[in-house]
mmCIF file with all atom_site columns, C-alpha atoms in Angstrom:
data_model
loop_
_atom_site.group_PDB
_atom_site.id
_atom_site.type_symbol
_atom_site.label_atom_id
_atom_site.label_alt_id
_atom_site.label_comp_id
_atom_site.label_asym_id
_atom_site.label_entity_id
_atom_site.label_seq_id
_atom_site.pdbx_PDB_ins_code
_atom_site.Cartn_x
_atom_site.Cartn_y
_atom_site.Cartn_z
_atom_site.occupancy
_atom_site.B_iso_or_equiv
_atom_site.pdbx_formal_charge
_atom_site.auth_seq_id
_atom_site.auth_comp_id
_atom_site.auth_asym_id
_atom_site.auth_atom_id
_atom_site.pdbx_PDB_model_num
ATOM 1   C CA . MET A 1 1   ? 3.818   0.763   -17.482 1.00 0.00 ? 563 MET A CA 1
ATOM 2   C CA . SER A 1 2   ? 2.136   -2.504  -17.655 1.00 0.00 ? 564 SER A CA 1
ATOM 3   C CA . GLU A 1 3   ? -0.045  -4.117  -15.015 1.00 0.00 ? 565 GLU A CA 1
ATOM 4   C CA . ARG A 1 4   ? 2.245   -7.294  -15.516 1.00 0.00 ? 566 ARG A CA 1
ATOM 5   C CA . GLU A 1 5   ? 5.333   -5.347  -14.425 1.00 0.00 ? 567 GLU A CA 1
ATOM 6   C CA . GLN A 1 6   ? 3.460   -3.929  -11.379 1.00 0.00 ? 568 GLN A CA 1
ATOM 7   C CA . LEU A 1 7   ? 2.051   -7.444  -10.314 1.00 0.00 ? 569 LEU A CA 1
ATOM 8   C CA . ALA A 1 8   ? 5.538   -8.927  -10.793 1.00 0.00 ? 570 ALA A CA 1
ATOM 9   C CA . ALA A 1 9   ? 7.108   -6.274  -8.686  1.00 0.00 ? 571 ALA A CA 1
ATOM 10  C CA . LEU A 1 10  ? 4.357   -6.855  -5.957  1.00 0.00 ? 572 LEU A CA 1
ATOM 11  C CA . ALA A 1 11  ? 4.997   -10.616 -6.059  1.00 0.00 ? 573 ALA A CA 1
ATOM 12  C CA . GLN A 1 12  ? 8.610   -9.999  -5.424  1.00 0.00 ? 574 GLN A CA 1
ATOM 13  C CA . ILE A 1 13  ? 8.059   -7.456  -2.644  1.00 0.00 ? 575 ILE A CA 1
ATOM 14  C CA . HIS A 1 14  ? 5.579   -9.796  -1.088  1.00 0.00 ? 576 HIS A CA 1
ATOM 15  C CA . GLU A 1 15  ? 8.080   -12.669 -0.911  1.00 0.00 ? 577 GLU A CA 1
ATOM 16  C CA . LEU A 1 16  ? 10.749  -10.309 0.249   1.00 0.00 ? 578 LEU A CA 1
ATOM 17  C CA . LEU A 1 17  ? 8.947   -8.798  3.096   1.00 0.00 ? 579 LEU A CA 1
ATOM 18  C CA . GLU A 1 18  ? 7.244   -12.056 4.172   1.00 0.00 ? 580 GLU A CA 1
ATOM 19  C CA . GLN A 1 19  ? 10.648  -13.762 4.263   1.00 0.00 ? 581 GLN A CA 1
ATOM 20  C CA . GLN A 1 20  ? 11.923  -11.156 6.660   1.00 0.00 ? 582 GLN A CA 1
ATOM 21  C CA . GLY A 1 21  ? 8.804   -11.137 8.763   1.00 0.00 ? 583 GLY A CA 1
ATOM 22  C CA . ILE A 1 22  ? 7.978   -7.518  7.839   1.00 0.00 ? 584 ILE A CA 1
ATOM 23  C CA . ASP A 1 23  ? 4.435   -6.607  7.815   1.00 0.00 ? 585 ASP A CA 1
ATOM 24  C CA . TYR A 1 24  ? 2.986   -4.610  5.083   1.00 0.00 ? 586 TYR A CA 1
ATOM 25  C CA . TRP A 1 25  ? -0.650  -4.056  3.722   1.00 0.00 ? 587 TRP A CA 1
ATOM 26  C CA . LEU A 1 26  ? -1.537  -3.084  -0.033  1.00 0.00 ? 588 LEU A CA 1
ATOM 27  C CA . PHE A 1 27  ? -4.100  -0.316  -0.280  1.00 0.00 ? 589 PHE A CA 1
ATOM 28  C CA . GLY A 1 28  ? -5.330  2.118   -3.011  1.00 0.00 ? 590 GLY A CA 1
ATOM 29  C CA . GLY A 1 29  ? -6.345  0.985   -6.439  1.00 0.00 ? 591 GLY A CA 1
ATOM 30  C CA . TRP A 1 30  ? -4.507  -2.437  -6.452  1.00 0.00 ? 592 TRP A CA 1
ATOM 31  C CA . ALA A 1 31  ? -6.212  -3.318  -3.323  1.00 0.00 ? 593 ALA A CA 1
ATOM 32  C CA . VAL A 1 32  ? -9.513  -2.747  -4.935  1.00 0.00 ? 594 VAL A CA 1
ATOM 33  C CA . ASP A 1 33  ? -8.369  -5.045  -7.686  1.00 0.00 ? 595 ASP A CA 1
ATOM 34  C CA . PHE A 1 34  ? -7.272  -7.692  -5.361  1.00 0.00 ? 596 PHE A CA 1
ATOM 35  C CA . TYR A 1 35  ? -10.635 -7.662  -3.637  1.00 0.00 ? 597 TYR A CA 1
ATOM 36  C CA . ALA A 1 36  ? -12.569 -7.722  -7.049  1.00 0.00 ? 598 ALA A CA 1
ATOM 37  C CA . ALA A 1 37  ? -10.207 -10.587 -8.257  1.00 0.00 ? 599 ALA A CA 1
ATOM 38  C CA . SER A 1 38  ? -9.630  -8.703  -11.428 1.00 0.00 ? 600 SER A CA 1
ATOM 39  C CA . VAL A 1 39  ? -7.839  -5.628  -12.797 1.00 0.00 ? 601 VAL A CA 1
ATOM 40  C CA . THR A 1 40  ? -10.437 -2.902  -13.082 1.00 0.00 ? 602 THR A CA 1
ATOM 41  C CA . ARG A 1 41  ? -8.173  0.092   -14.263 1.00 0.00 ? 603 ARG A CA 1
ATOM 42  C CA . ALA A 1 42  ? -4.598  1.212   -15.062 1.00 0.00 ? 604 ALA A CA 1
ATOM 43  C CA . HIS A 1 43  ? -2.616  1.974   -11.873 1.00 0.00 ? 605 HIS A CA 1
ATOM 44  C CA . ALA A 1 44  ? 0.264   4.603   -11.585 1.00 0.00 ? 606 ALA A CA 1
ATOM 45  C CA . ASP A 1 45  ? 1.868   2.844   -8.647  1.00 0.00 ? 607 ASP A CA 1
ATOM 46  C CA . LEU A 1 46  ? 1.820   0.317   -5.781  1.00 0.00 ? 608 LEU A CA 1
ATOM 47  C CA . ASP A 1 47  ? 0.708   1.483   -2.361  1.00 0.00 ? 609 ASP A CA 1
ATOM 48  C CA . LEU A 1 48  ? 1.828   -0.116  0.806   1.00 0.00 ? 610 LEU A CA 1
ATOM 49  C CA . GLY A 1 49  ? 1.412   0.674   4.456   1.00 0.00 ? 611 GLY A CA 1
ATOM 50  C CA . VAL A 1 50  ? 4.407   -0.168  6.500   1.00 0.00 ? 612 VAL A CA 1
ATOM 51  C CA . TRP A 1 51  ? 5.392   0.308   9.996   1.00 0.00 ? 613 TRP A CA 1
ATOM 52  C CA . LEU A 1 52  ? 7.691   3.446   10.270  1.00 0.00 ? 614 LEU A CA 1
ATOM 53  C CA . ASP A 1 53  ? 10.051  1.482   12.428  1.00 0.00 ? 615 ASP A CA 1
ATOM 54  C CA . ASP A 1 54  ? 10.650  -1.150  9.583   1.00 0.00 ? 616 ASP A CA 1
ATOM 55  C CA . HIS A 1 55  ? 11.444  1.599   7.060   1.00 0.00 ? 617 HIS A CA 1
ATOM 56  C CA . HIS A 1 56  ? 15.130  1.284   7.368   1.00 0.00 ? 618 HIS A CA 1
ATOM 57  C CA . ARG A 1 57  ? 15.217  -2.418  7.015   1.00 0.00 ? 619 ARG A CA 1
ATOM 58  C CA . ILE A 1 58  ? 12.798  -2.249  3.990   1.00 0.00 ? 620 ILE A CA 1
ATOM 59  C CA . ALA A 1 59  ? 14.917  0.448   2.335   1.00 0.00 ? 621 ALA A CA 1
ATOM 60  C CA . GLU A 1 60  ? 17.969  -1.691  2.450   1.00 0.00 ? 622 GLU A CA 1
ATOM 61  C CA . LEU A 1 61  ? 16.010  -4.785  1.159   1.00 0.00 ? 623 LEU A CA 1
ATOM 62  C CA . LEU A 1 62  ? 14.638  -2.724  -1.765  1.00 0.00 ? 624 LEU A CA 1
ATOM 63  C CA . ALA A 1 63  ? 18.011  -1.302  -2.641  1.00 0.00 ? 625 ALA A CA 1
ATOM 64  C CA . ALA A 1 64  ? 19.459  -4.750  -2.634  1.00 0.00 ? 626 ALA A CA 1
ATOM 65  C CA . GLU A 1 65  ? 16.769  -5.726  -5.333  1.00 0.00 ? 627 GLU A CA 1
ATOM 66  C CA . GLY A 1 66  ? 17.586  -2.722  -7.501  1.00 0.00 ? 628 GLY A CA 1
ATOM 67  C CA . TRP A 1 67  ? 15.028  -0.265  -6.128  1.00 0.00 ? 629 TRP A CA 1
ATOM 68  C CA . SER A 1 68  ? 16.081  3.377   -5.810  1.00 0.00 ? 630 SER A CA 1
ATOM 69  C CA . HIS A 1 69  ? 14.754  5.896   -3.491  1.00 0.00 ? 631 HIS A CA 1
ATOM 70  C CA . ALA A 1 70  ? 12.562  8.409   -5.469  1.00 0.00 ? 632 ALA A CA 1
ATOM 71  C CA . PRO A 1 71  ? 11.042  10.800  -3.000  1.00 0.00 ? 633 PRO A CA 1
ATOM 72  C CA . GLU A 1 72  ? 8.496   13.408  -4.305  1.00 0.00 ? 634 GLU A CA 1
ATOM 73  C CA . GLU A 1 73  ? 9.096   17.051  -3.252  1.00 0.00 ? 635 GLU A CA 1
ATOM 74  C CA . ALA A 1 74  ? 5.911   17.430  -1.162  1.00 0.00 ? 636 ALA A CA 1
ATOM 75  C CA . GLU A 1 75  ? 5.716   13.892  0.350   1.00 0.00 ? 637 GLU A CA 1
ATOM 76  C CA . ASP A 1 76  ? 4.507   13.700  3.892   1.00 0.00 ? 638 ASP A CA 1
ATOM 77  C CA . GLY A 1 77  ? 3.974   10.547  5.732   1.00 0.00 ? 639 GLY A CA 1
ATOM 78  C CA . TYR A 1 78  ? 5.185   8.454   2.904   1.00 0.00 ? 640 TYR A CA 1
ATOM 79  C CA . THR A 1 79  ? 7.976   7.999   0.481   1.00 0.00 ? 641 THR A CA 1
ATOM 80  C CA . GLY A 1 80  ? 8.580   6.514   -3.028  1.00 0.00 ? 642 GLY A CA 1
ATOM 81  C CA . TYR A 1 81  ? 10.849  4.014   -4.665  1.00 0.00 ? 643 TYR A CA 1
ATOM 82  C CA . LYS A 1 82  ? 11.350  3.319   -8.322  1.00 0.00 ? 644 LYS A CA 1
ATOM 83  C CA . ARG A 1 83  ? 12.651  0.258   -10.262 1.00 0.00 ? 645 ARG A CA 1
ATOM 84  C CA . ALA A 1 84  ? 12.399  0.340   -14.040 1.00 0.00 ? 646 ALA A CA 1
ATOM 85  C CA . ALA A 1 85  ? 8.795   1.640   -14.954 1.00 0.00 ? 647 ALA A CA 1
ATOM 86  C CA . VAL A 1 86  ? 7.440   0.718   -11.512 1.00 0.00 ? 648 VAL A CA 1
ATOM 87  C CA . ARG A 1 87  ? 6.835   3.159   -8.709  1.00 0.00 ? 649 ARG A CA 1
ATOM 88  C CA . LEU A 1 88  ? 6.236   1.953   -5.201  1.00 0.00 ? 650 LEU A CA 1
ATOM 89  C CA . GLU A 1 89  ? 4.853   4.299   -2.484  1.00 0.00 ? 651 GLU A CA 1
ATOM 90  C CA . LEU A 1 90  ? 5.284   3.319   1.200   1.00 0.00 ? 652 LEU A CA 1
ATOM 91  C CA . ALA A 1 91  ? 2.844   5.070   3.554   1.00 0.00 ? 653 ALA A CA 1
ATOM 92  C CA . PHE A 1 92  ? 4.311   4.976   7.245   1.00 0.00 ? 654 PHE A CA 1
ATOM 93  C CA . LEU A 1 93  ? 2.311   3.666   9.977   1.00 0.00 ? 655 LEU A CA 1
ATOM 94  C CA . ALA A 1 94  ? 2.633   4.116   13.788  1.00 0.00 ? 656 ALA A CA 1
ATOM 95  C CA . ARG A 1 95  ? 0.602   3.219   16.753  1.00 0.00 ? 657 ARG A CA 1
ATOM 96  C CA . ASP A 1 96  ? -0.484  5.761   19.509  1.00 0.00 ? 658 ASP A CA 1
ATOM 97  C CA . GLN A 1 97  ? -0.712  4.926   23.261  1.00 0.00 ? 659 GLN A CA 1
ATOM 98  C CA . ASP A 1 98  ? -4.173  3.750   22.896  1.00 0.00 ? 660 ASP A CA 1
ATOM 99  C CA . GLY A 1 99  ? -3.344  1.387   20.241  1.00 0.00 ? 661 GLY A CA 1
ATOM 100 C CA . HIS A 1 100 ? -4.770  3.531   17.281  1.00 0.00 ? 662 HIS A CA 1
ATOM 101 C CA . VAL A 1 101 ? -2.815  3.242   14.013  1.00 0.00 ? 663 VAL A CA 1
ATOM 102 C CA . TYR A 1 102 ? -2.084  6.528   12.133  1.00 0.00 ? 664 TYR A CA 1
ATOM 103 C CA . THR A 1 103 ? 0.478   7.953   9.620   1.00 0.00 ? 665 THR A CA 1
ATOM 104 C CA . PRO A 1 104 ? 2.726   10.489  11.265  1.00 0.00 ? 666 PRO A CA 1
ATOM 105 C CA . LEU A 1 105 ? 2.747   13.761  9.403   1.00 0.00 ? 667 LEU A CA 1
ATOM 106 C CA . ARG A 1 106 ? 4.849   16.813  9.691   1.00 0.00 ? 668 ARG A CA 1
ATOM 107 C CA . GLU A 1 107 ? 1.826   18.499  11.214  1.00 0.00 ? 669 GLU A CA 1
ATOM 108 C CA . GLY A 1 108 ? -0.436  16.136  12.936  1.00 0.00 ? 670 GLY A CA 1
ATOM 109 C CA . ARG A 1 109 ? -1.383  12.591  11.745  1.00 0.00 ? 671 ARG A CA 1
ATOM 110 C CA . GLY A 1 110 ? -3.384  10.973  9.302   1.00 0.00 ? 672 GLY A CA 1
ATOM 111 C CA . ASN A 1 111 ? -5.857  8.408   10.852  1.00 0.00 ? 673 ASN A CA 1
ATOM 112 C CA . TRP A 1 112 ? -6.656  5.090   9.509   1.00 0.00 ? 674 TRP A CA 1
ATOM 113 C CA . PRO A 1 113 ? -10.039 3.334   10.132  1.00 0.00 ? 675 PRO A CA 1
ATOM 114 C CA . GLU A 1 114 ? -10.031 0.928   13.058  1.00 0.00 ? 676 GLU A CA 1
ATOM 115 C CA . GLY A 1 115 ? -9.349  -2.674  12.024  1.00 0.00 ? 677 GLY A CA 1
ATOM 116 C CA . ALA A 1 116 ? -7.592  -1.669  8.708   1.00 0.00 ? 678 ALA A CA 1
ATOM 117 C CA . PHE A 1 117 ? -4.391  -3.690  9.381   1.00 0.00 ? 679 PHE A CA 1
ATOM 118 C CA . ALA A 1 118 ? -5.402  -7.243  10.057  1.00 0.00 ? 680 ALA A CA 1
ATOM 119 C CA . ASN A 1 119 ? -4.440  -10.462 8.308   1.00 0.00 ? 681 ASN A CA 1
ATOM 120 C CA . ASP A 1 120 ? -6.522  -10.041 5.034   1.00 0.00 ? 682 ASP A CA 1
ATOM 121 C CA . VAL A 1 121 ? -4.708  -11.676 2.073   1.00 0.00 ? 683 VAL A CA 1
ATOM 122 C CA . GLY A 1 122 ? -5.830  -11.611 -1.582  1.00 0.00 ? 684 GLY A CA 1
ATOM 123 C CA . GLU A 1 123 ? -4.759  -13.274 -4.859  1.00 0.00 ? 685 GLU A CA 1
ATOM 124 C CA . LEU A 1 124 ? -4.811  -11.868 -8.261  1.00 0.00 ? 686 LEU A CA 1
ATOM 125 C CA . GLU A 1 125 ? -3.427  -13.637 -11.292 1.00 0.00 ? 687 GLU A CA 1
ATOM 126 C CA . GLY A 1 126 ? -1.294  -15.884 -9.100  1.00 0.00 ? 688 GLY A CA 1
ATOM 127 C CA . VAL A 1 127 ? 0.025   -13.030 -7.106  1.00 0.00 ? 689 VAL A CA 1
ATOM 128 C CA . ARG A 1 128 ? -0.642  -12.909 -3.173  1.00 0.00 ? 690 ARG A CA 1
ATOM 129 C CA . ALA A 1 129 ? -0.581  -9.860  -1.121  1.00 0.00 ? 691 ALA A CA 1
ATOM 130 C CA . ARG A 1 130 ? -1.530  -8.659  2.256   1.00 0.00 ? 692 ARG A CA 1
ATOM 131 C CA . LEU A 1 131 ? -4.624  -6.207  2.063   1.00 0.00 ? 693 LEU A CA 1
ATOM 132 C CA . ILE A 1 132 ? -6.055  -3.456  4.259   1.00 0.00 ? 694 ILE A CA 1
ATOM 133 C CA . SER A 1 133 ? -9.450  -4.626  5.353   1.00 0.00 ? 695 SER A CA 1
ATOM 134 C CA . LEU A 1 134 ? -12.303 -4.217  2.922   1.00 0.00 ? 696 LEU A CA 1
ATOM 135 C CA . ARG A 1 135 ? -14.211 -1.990  5.340   1.00 0.00 ? 697 ARG A CA 1
ATOM 136 C CA . ALA A 1 136 ? -11.135 0.393   5.675   1.00 0.00 ? 698 ALA A CA 1
ATOM 137 C CA . LEU A 1 137 ? -10.462 0.285   1.881   1.00 0.00 ? 699 LEU A CA 1
ATOM 138 C CA . LYS A 1 138 ? -14.156 1.439   1.274   1.00 0.00 ? 700 LYS A CA 1
ATOM 139 C CA . ALA A 1 139 ? -13.799 4.209   3.991   1.00 0.00 ? 701 ALA A CA 1
ATOM 140 C CA . ASP A 1 140 ? -10.460 5.360   2.588   1.00 0.00 ? 702 ASP A CA 1
ATOM 141 C CA . LYS A 1 141 ? -11.877 5.509   -1.012  1.00 0.00 ? 703 LYS A CA 1
ATOM 142 C CA . SER A 1 142 ? -14.898 7.395   0.017   1.00 0.00 ? 704 SER A CA 1
ATOM 143 C CA . GLU A 1 143 ? -13.020 9.986   1.836   1.00 0.00 ? 705 GLU A CA 1
ATOM 144 C CA . ARG A 1 144 ? -10.251 10.550  -0.762  1.00 0.00 ? 706 ARG A CA 1
ATOM 145 C CA . GLN A 1 145 ? -9.459  14.121  -1.982  1.00 0.00 ? 707 GLN A CA 1
ATOM 146 C CA . GLY A 1 146 ? -7.292  12.755  -4.920  1.00 0.00 ? 708 GLY A CA 1
ATOM 147 C CA . ASP A 1 147 ? -8.239  11.806  -8.450  1.00 0.00 ? 709 ASP A CA 1
ATOM 148 C CA . ALA A 1 148 ? -12.082 11.717  -8.261  1.00 0.00 ? 710 ALA A CA 1
ATOM 149 C CA . ALA A 1 149 ? -12.274 9.733   -11.632 1.00 0.00 ? 711 ALA A CA 1
ATOM 150 C CA . LYS A 1 150 ? -10.111 6.894   -10.302 1.00 0.00 ? 712 LYS A CA 1
ATOM 151 C CA . ASP A 1 151 ? -11.800 6.939   -6.863  1.00 0.00 ? 713 ASP A CA 1
ATOM 152 C CA . GLY A 1 152 ? -15.096 6.760   -8.551  1.00 0.00 ? 714 GLY A CA 1
ATOM 153 C CA . VAL A 1 153 ? -14.374 3.753   -10.484 1.00 0.00 ? 715 VAL A CA 1
ATOM 154 C CA . ASP A 1 154 ? -12.849 2.282   -7.401  1.00 0.00 ? 716 ASP A CA 1
ATOM 155 C CA . MET A 1 155 ? -15.930 3.013   -5.419  1.00 0.00 ? 717 MET A CA 1
ATOM 156 C CA . LEU A 1 156 ? -18.182 1.516   -8.086  1.00 0.00 ? 718 LEU A CA 1
ATOM 157 C CA . THR A 1 157 ? -16.226 -1.683  -7.951  1.00 0.00 ? 719 THR A CA 1
ATOM 158 C CA . LEU A 1 158 ? -16.237 -1.752  -4.091  1.00 0.00 ? 720 LEU A CA 1
ATOM 159 C CA . SER A 1 159 ? -19.940 -1.337  -4.009  1.00 0.00 ? 721 SER A CA 1
ATOM 160 C CA . ARG A 1 160 ? -20.353 -4.456  -6.152  1.00 0.00 ? 722 ARG A CA 1
ATOM 161 C CA . LEU A 1 161 ? -18.476 -6.513  -3.527  1.00 0.00 ? 723 LEU A CA 1
ATOM 162 C CA . GLY A 1 162 ? -21.179 -6.353  -0.932  1.00 0.00 ? 724 GLY A CA 1
#
């Protein structure tokens, strides 16, 4: 899958959600690239954080644009969608009684750094996107248990951003 296809999909999703007043935040490798203002590596998918309460509306909007629900067997706290060669993963967000944002899991919760979901916006190759904060992205990438090689590249890129 090409970066152009992913960026075009992100541009469409950004417009779609913005028009409907639905908050979202790009995180993961693409967020790193938006902060770096260049594509630093290949990406398997687009990762967005969205409020769990908005999921039904988002699912309807995506379906109307040709996206199909493509959940993975072990998903917990997120779900996936697919259109052509592009995969989109939505991580669900909720707020506890103290105002802390987390991802609801089957058992417990996945916490996000304080201040992760503000009003940061980036632009890459003419595409605009809402981003998790740089501080939160650095914390997320430094704690990841996923693909160490990708996270290493991302951390190196982020370390150069100050």
